[in-house]
XYZ file of C-alpha atoms in Angstrom:
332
model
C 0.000 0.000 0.000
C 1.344 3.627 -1.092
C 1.842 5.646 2.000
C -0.864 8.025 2.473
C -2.371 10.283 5.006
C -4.405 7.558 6.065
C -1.713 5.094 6.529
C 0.025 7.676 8.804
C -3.124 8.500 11.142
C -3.072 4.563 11.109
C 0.009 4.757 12.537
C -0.543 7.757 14.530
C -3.891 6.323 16.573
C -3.128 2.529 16.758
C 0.674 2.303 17.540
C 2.031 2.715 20.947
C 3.172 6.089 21.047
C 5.791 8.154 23.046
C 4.582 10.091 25.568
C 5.821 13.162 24.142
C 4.134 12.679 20.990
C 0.978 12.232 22.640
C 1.513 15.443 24.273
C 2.262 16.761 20.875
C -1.212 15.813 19.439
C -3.164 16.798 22.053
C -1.251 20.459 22.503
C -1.936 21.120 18.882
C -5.714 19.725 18.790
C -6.071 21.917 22.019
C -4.494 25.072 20.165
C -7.384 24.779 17.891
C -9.794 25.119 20.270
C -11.438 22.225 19.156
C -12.976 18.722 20.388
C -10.716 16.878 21.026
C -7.674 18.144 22.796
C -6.459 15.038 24.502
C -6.098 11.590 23.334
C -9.588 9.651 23.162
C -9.906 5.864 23.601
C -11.617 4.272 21.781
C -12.328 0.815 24.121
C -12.858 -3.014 21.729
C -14.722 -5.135 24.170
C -13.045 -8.186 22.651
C -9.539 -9.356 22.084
C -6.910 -8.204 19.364
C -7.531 -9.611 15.867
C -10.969 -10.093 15.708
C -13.648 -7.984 13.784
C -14.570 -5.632 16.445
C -10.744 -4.927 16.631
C -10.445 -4.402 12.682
C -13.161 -2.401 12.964
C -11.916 -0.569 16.422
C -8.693 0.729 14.614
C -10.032 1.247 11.227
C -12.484 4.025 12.843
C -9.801 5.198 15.176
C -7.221 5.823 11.969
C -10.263 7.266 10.297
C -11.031 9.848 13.201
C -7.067 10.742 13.770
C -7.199 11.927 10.444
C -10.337 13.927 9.984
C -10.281 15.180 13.695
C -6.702 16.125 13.668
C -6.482 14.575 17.458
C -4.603 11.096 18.581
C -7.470 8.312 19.192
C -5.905 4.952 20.847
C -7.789 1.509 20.666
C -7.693 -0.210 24.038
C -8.643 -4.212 23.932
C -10.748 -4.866 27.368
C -12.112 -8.620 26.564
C -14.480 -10.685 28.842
C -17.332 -11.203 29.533
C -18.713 -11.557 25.926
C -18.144 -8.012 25.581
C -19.752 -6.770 28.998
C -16.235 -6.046 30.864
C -15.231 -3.223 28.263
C -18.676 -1.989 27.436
C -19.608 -1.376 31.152
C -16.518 0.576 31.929
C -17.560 2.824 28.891
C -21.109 3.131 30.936
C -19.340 4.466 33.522
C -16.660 6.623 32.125
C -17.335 10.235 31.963
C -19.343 12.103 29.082
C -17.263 13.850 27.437
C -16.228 12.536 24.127
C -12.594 11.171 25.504
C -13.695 7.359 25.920
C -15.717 5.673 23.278
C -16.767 1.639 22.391
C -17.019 -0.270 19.611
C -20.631 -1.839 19.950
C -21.245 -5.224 18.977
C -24.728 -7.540 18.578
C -23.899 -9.433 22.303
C -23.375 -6.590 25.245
C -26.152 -4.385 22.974
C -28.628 -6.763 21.386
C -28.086 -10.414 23.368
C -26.711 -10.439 26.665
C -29.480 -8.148 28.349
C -31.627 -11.182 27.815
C -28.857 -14.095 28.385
C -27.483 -12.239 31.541
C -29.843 -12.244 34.565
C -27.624 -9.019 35.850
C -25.752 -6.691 33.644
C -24.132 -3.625 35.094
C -25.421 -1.527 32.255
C -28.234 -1.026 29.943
C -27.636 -0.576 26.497
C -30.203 1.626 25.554
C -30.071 4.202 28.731
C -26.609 4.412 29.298
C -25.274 5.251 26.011
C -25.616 7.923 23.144
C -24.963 6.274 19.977
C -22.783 7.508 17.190
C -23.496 5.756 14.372
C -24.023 1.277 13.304
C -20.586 0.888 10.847
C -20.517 -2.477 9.699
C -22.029 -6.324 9.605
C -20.010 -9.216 9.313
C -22.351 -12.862 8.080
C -21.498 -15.977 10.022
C -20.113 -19.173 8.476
C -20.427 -22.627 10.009
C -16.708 -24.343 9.728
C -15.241 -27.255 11.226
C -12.099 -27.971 12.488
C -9.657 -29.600 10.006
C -10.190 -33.294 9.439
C -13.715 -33.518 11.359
C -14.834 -35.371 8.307
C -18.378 -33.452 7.379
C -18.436 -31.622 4.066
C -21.757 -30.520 4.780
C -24.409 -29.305 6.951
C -26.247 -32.856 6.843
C -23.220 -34.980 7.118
C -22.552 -32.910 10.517
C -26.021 -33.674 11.679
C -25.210 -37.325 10.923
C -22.389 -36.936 12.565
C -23.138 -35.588 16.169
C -25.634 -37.779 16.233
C -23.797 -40.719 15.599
C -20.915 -39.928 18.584
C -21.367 -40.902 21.935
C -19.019 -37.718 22.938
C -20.990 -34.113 22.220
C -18.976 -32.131 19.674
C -17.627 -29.165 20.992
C -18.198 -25.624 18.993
C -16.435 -22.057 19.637
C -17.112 -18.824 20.001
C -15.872 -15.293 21.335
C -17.556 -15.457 24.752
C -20.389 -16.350 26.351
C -23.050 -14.252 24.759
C -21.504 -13.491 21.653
C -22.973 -13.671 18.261
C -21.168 -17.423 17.523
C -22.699 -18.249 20.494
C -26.253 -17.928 20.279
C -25.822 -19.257 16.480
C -24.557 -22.299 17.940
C -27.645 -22.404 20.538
C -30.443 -21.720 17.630
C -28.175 -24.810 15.798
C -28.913 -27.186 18.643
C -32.531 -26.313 18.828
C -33.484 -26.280 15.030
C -31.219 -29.373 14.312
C -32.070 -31.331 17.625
C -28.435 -32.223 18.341
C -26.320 -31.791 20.845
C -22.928 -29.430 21.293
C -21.203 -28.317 23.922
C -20.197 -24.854 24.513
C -16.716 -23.460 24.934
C -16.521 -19.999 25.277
C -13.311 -17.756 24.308
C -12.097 -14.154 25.341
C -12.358 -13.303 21.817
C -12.497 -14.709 18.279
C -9.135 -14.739 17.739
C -7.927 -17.064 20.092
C -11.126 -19.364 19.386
C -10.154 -19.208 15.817
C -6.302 -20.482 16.864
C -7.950 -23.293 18.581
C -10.400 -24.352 15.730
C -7.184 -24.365 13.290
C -5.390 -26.607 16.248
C -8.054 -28.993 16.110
C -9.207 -27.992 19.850
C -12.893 -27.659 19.559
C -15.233 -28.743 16.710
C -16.535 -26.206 14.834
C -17.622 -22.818 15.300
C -20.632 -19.932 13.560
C -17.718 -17.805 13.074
C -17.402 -13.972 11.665
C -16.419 -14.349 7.529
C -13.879 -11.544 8.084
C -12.384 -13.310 11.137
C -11.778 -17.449 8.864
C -12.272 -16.200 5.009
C -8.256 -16.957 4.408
C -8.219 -19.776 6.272
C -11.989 -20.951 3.994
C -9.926 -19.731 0.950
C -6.683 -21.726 1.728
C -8.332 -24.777 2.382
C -7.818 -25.198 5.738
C -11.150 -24.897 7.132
C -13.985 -26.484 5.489
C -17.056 -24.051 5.748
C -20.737 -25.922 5.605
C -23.078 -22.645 5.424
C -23.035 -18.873 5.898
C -26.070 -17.848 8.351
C -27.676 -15.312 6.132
C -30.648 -15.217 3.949
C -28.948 -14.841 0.829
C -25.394 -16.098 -0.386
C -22.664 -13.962 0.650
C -20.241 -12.479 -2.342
C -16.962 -13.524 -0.637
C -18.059 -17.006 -0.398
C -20.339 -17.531 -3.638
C -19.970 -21.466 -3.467
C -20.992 -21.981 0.070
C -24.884 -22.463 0.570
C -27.303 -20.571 3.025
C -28.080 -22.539 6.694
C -31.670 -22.509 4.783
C -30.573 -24.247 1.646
C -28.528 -26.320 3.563
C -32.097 -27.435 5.247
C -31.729 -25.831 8.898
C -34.633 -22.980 8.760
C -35.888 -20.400 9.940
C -32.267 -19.266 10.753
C -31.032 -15.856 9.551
C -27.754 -14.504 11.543
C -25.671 -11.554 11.363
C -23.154 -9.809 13.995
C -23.092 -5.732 13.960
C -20.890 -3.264 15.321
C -21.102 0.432 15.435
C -19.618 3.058 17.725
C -21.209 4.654 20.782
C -20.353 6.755 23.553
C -21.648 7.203 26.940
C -25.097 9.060 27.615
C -24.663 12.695 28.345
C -21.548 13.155 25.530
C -22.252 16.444 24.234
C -24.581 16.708 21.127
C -22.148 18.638 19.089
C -19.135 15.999 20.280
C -21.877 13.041 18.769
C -21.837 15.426 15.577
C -18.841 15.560 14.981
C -18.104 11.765 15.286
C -20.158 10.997 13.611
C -19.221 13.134 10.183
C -16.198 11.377 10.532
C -16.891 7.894 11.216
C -19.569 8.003 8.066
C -16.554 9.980 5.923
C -14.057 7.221 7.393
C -16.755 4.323 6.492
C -17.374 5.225 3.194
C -13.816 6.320 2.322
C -11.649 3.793 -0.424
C -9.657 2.539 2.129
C -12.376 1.526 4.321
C -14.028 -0.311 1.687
C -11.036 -2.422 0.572
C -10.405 -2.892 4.293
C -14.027 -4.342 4.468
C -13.713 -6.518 0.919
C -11.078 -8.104 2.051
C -12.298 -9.251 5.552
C -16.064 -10.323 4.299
C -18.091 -7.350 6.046
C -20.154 -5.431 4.784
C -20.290 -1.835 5.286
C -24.139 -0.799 7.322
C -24.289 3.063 8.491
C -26.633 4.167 10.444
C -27.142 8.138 11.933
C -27.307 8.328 15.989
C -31.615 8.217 15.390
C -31.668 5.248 13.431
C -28.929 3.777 15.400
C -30.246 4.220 18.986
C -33.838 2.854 17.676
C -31.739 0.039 16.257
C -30.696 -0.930 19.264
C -33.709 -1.180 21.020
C -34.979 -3.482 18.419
C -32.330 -6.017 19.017
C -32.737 -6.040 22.823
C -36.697 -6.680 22.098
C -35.376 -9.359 18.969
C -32.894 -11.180 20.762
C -34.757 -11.641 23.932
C -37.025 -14.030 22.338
C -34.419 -16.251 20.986
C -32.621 -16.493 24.058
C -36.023 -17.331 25.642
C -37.013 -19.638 23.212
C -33.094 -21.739 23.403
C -33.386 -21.672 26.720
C -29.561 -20.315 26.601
C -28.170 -18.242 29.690
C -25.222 -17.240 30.774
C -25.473 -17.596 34.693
């Protein structure tokens, strides 16, 4: 890639930094008069490498740039995203600590958590949705089912449960997994990571099963052969993965899955802070760069304004809370 002003606000938000160049930033964003004048976080709920962290330091490049300020990405996993997000809750409103929202702590744990330190709709101000990112069922290498039916066949044949993945309890790959087990009748057993990246490591190694993982987070490893993928969890075929049928053609229906992410902030961040934010993030989003990022990962870009976004939200809460009712799944 050529070196361009994006490449250095890459450089600039998501390195670690000197402490005099921090100081640097933030004097000259602060000589401006201007939000922001100090370095903002911007908190990913989940562990390095995943989607939400692609997504965590694509946005904070983007915003370094536009916003002429220094925006770091901070990885708090555990919890399936509830550590991180809560200790955005908390932080104070002023623009200087932000999270990268994702389907679990804002659409599934509410529902699969009997207490939750935070409340997705009341104690946040979104900014704006950014992306989705389709699940794929894949195996582990060697599990010896090249489809959907022959897995069926196949957990149902052992007299060990198969084991399947995901990035914490709560987590998109997780409740995939659950509405598996109930629309297939068989029976898995959960293993729950701090992240997707270290679930994917283990998949590769031949540790657990299989897994309802992100495209963005297994499409090389689908691509290079090394992990077999059965069916992506959308409606409709998916354009990185043309060959690979729908859970519905595949003969598991109704299911229709998708994780989301978008960036929020904590309620009370002042309205023309949210403004500003989001101009950038929707400028960042829909820049080149952000859409070859997103090609070549598997997600697909989704923006959304703070309106939209916050409404959104509440629909997922109401959603998800009858799937988790109707799996039975729970995370206490």
């Amino acid at each position: 890639m050529t070196i361009n002003r994006f490449g250095r606000a890459l450089r600039a938000a998501c390195l670690c930094l000197p402490a005099a160049g921090l100081s640097g930033a933030a004097g000259a964003a602060g000589a401006a008069g201007a939000y922001p004048d100090r370095p903002v976080r911007i908190v990913v709920p989940f562990a390095a490498g995943g989607p939400a962290d692609i997504l965590g330091r694509l946005v904070a490049a983007g915003l370094a740039d536009r916003l002429h300020g220094t925006f770091v990405v901070e990885n708090k996993a555990g919890g399936g995203g509830n550590i991180g997000t809560a200790q955005v809750a908390r932080a104070d409103a002023d623009g200087y600590t932000l999270v990268i929202g994702y389907i679990g702590p804002f659409g599934i744990n509410p529902s699969l958590y009997k207490k939750q330190s935070f409340d997705p709709v009341k104690d946040f101000a979104p900014v704006s949705l950014l992306a989705t990112s389709p699940l794929v069922l894949v195996t582990r290498p060697g599990l010896g089912a090249g489809s959907v039916a022959e897995l069926v066949k196949l957990a149902r044949s052992r007299s060990m449960a198969l084991t399947y993945g995901s990035g914490g309890v709560g987590s998109a790959n997780h409740l995939a997994g659950e509405l598996f087990k109930t629309a297939t009748g068989v029976d898995l057993v959960h293993v729950p990571y701090q992240g997707i990246a270290p679930a994917t490591t283990d998949l590769l190694g031949g540790q657990v099963d299989l897994m309802f993982n992100g495209i963005s987070s297994v499409l090389q490893y689908v691509k290079a052969g090394k992990l077999p993928a059965l069916a992506v969890t959308t409606a409709a075929r998916v354009d990185s993965l043309p060959d690979v049928p729908t859970m519905e053609e595949a003969g598991v229906k109704p299911f229709d899955v998708s994780a989301w992410f978008g960036l929020l902030a904590p309620r009370g961040t002042p309205p023309a802070v949210l403004a500003s934010l989001e101009a950038a993030v929707r400028d960042t989003m829909n820049s080149p760069e952000a859409s070859a990022r997103l090609a070549a990962t598997g997600m697909q870009r989704r923006l959304m304004p703070q309106a939209e976004f916050g409404r959104f939200i509440e629909s997922e809460v109401k959603l998800w809370s009858g799937v988790v009712r109707a799996s039975g799944a729970s995370a206490d």
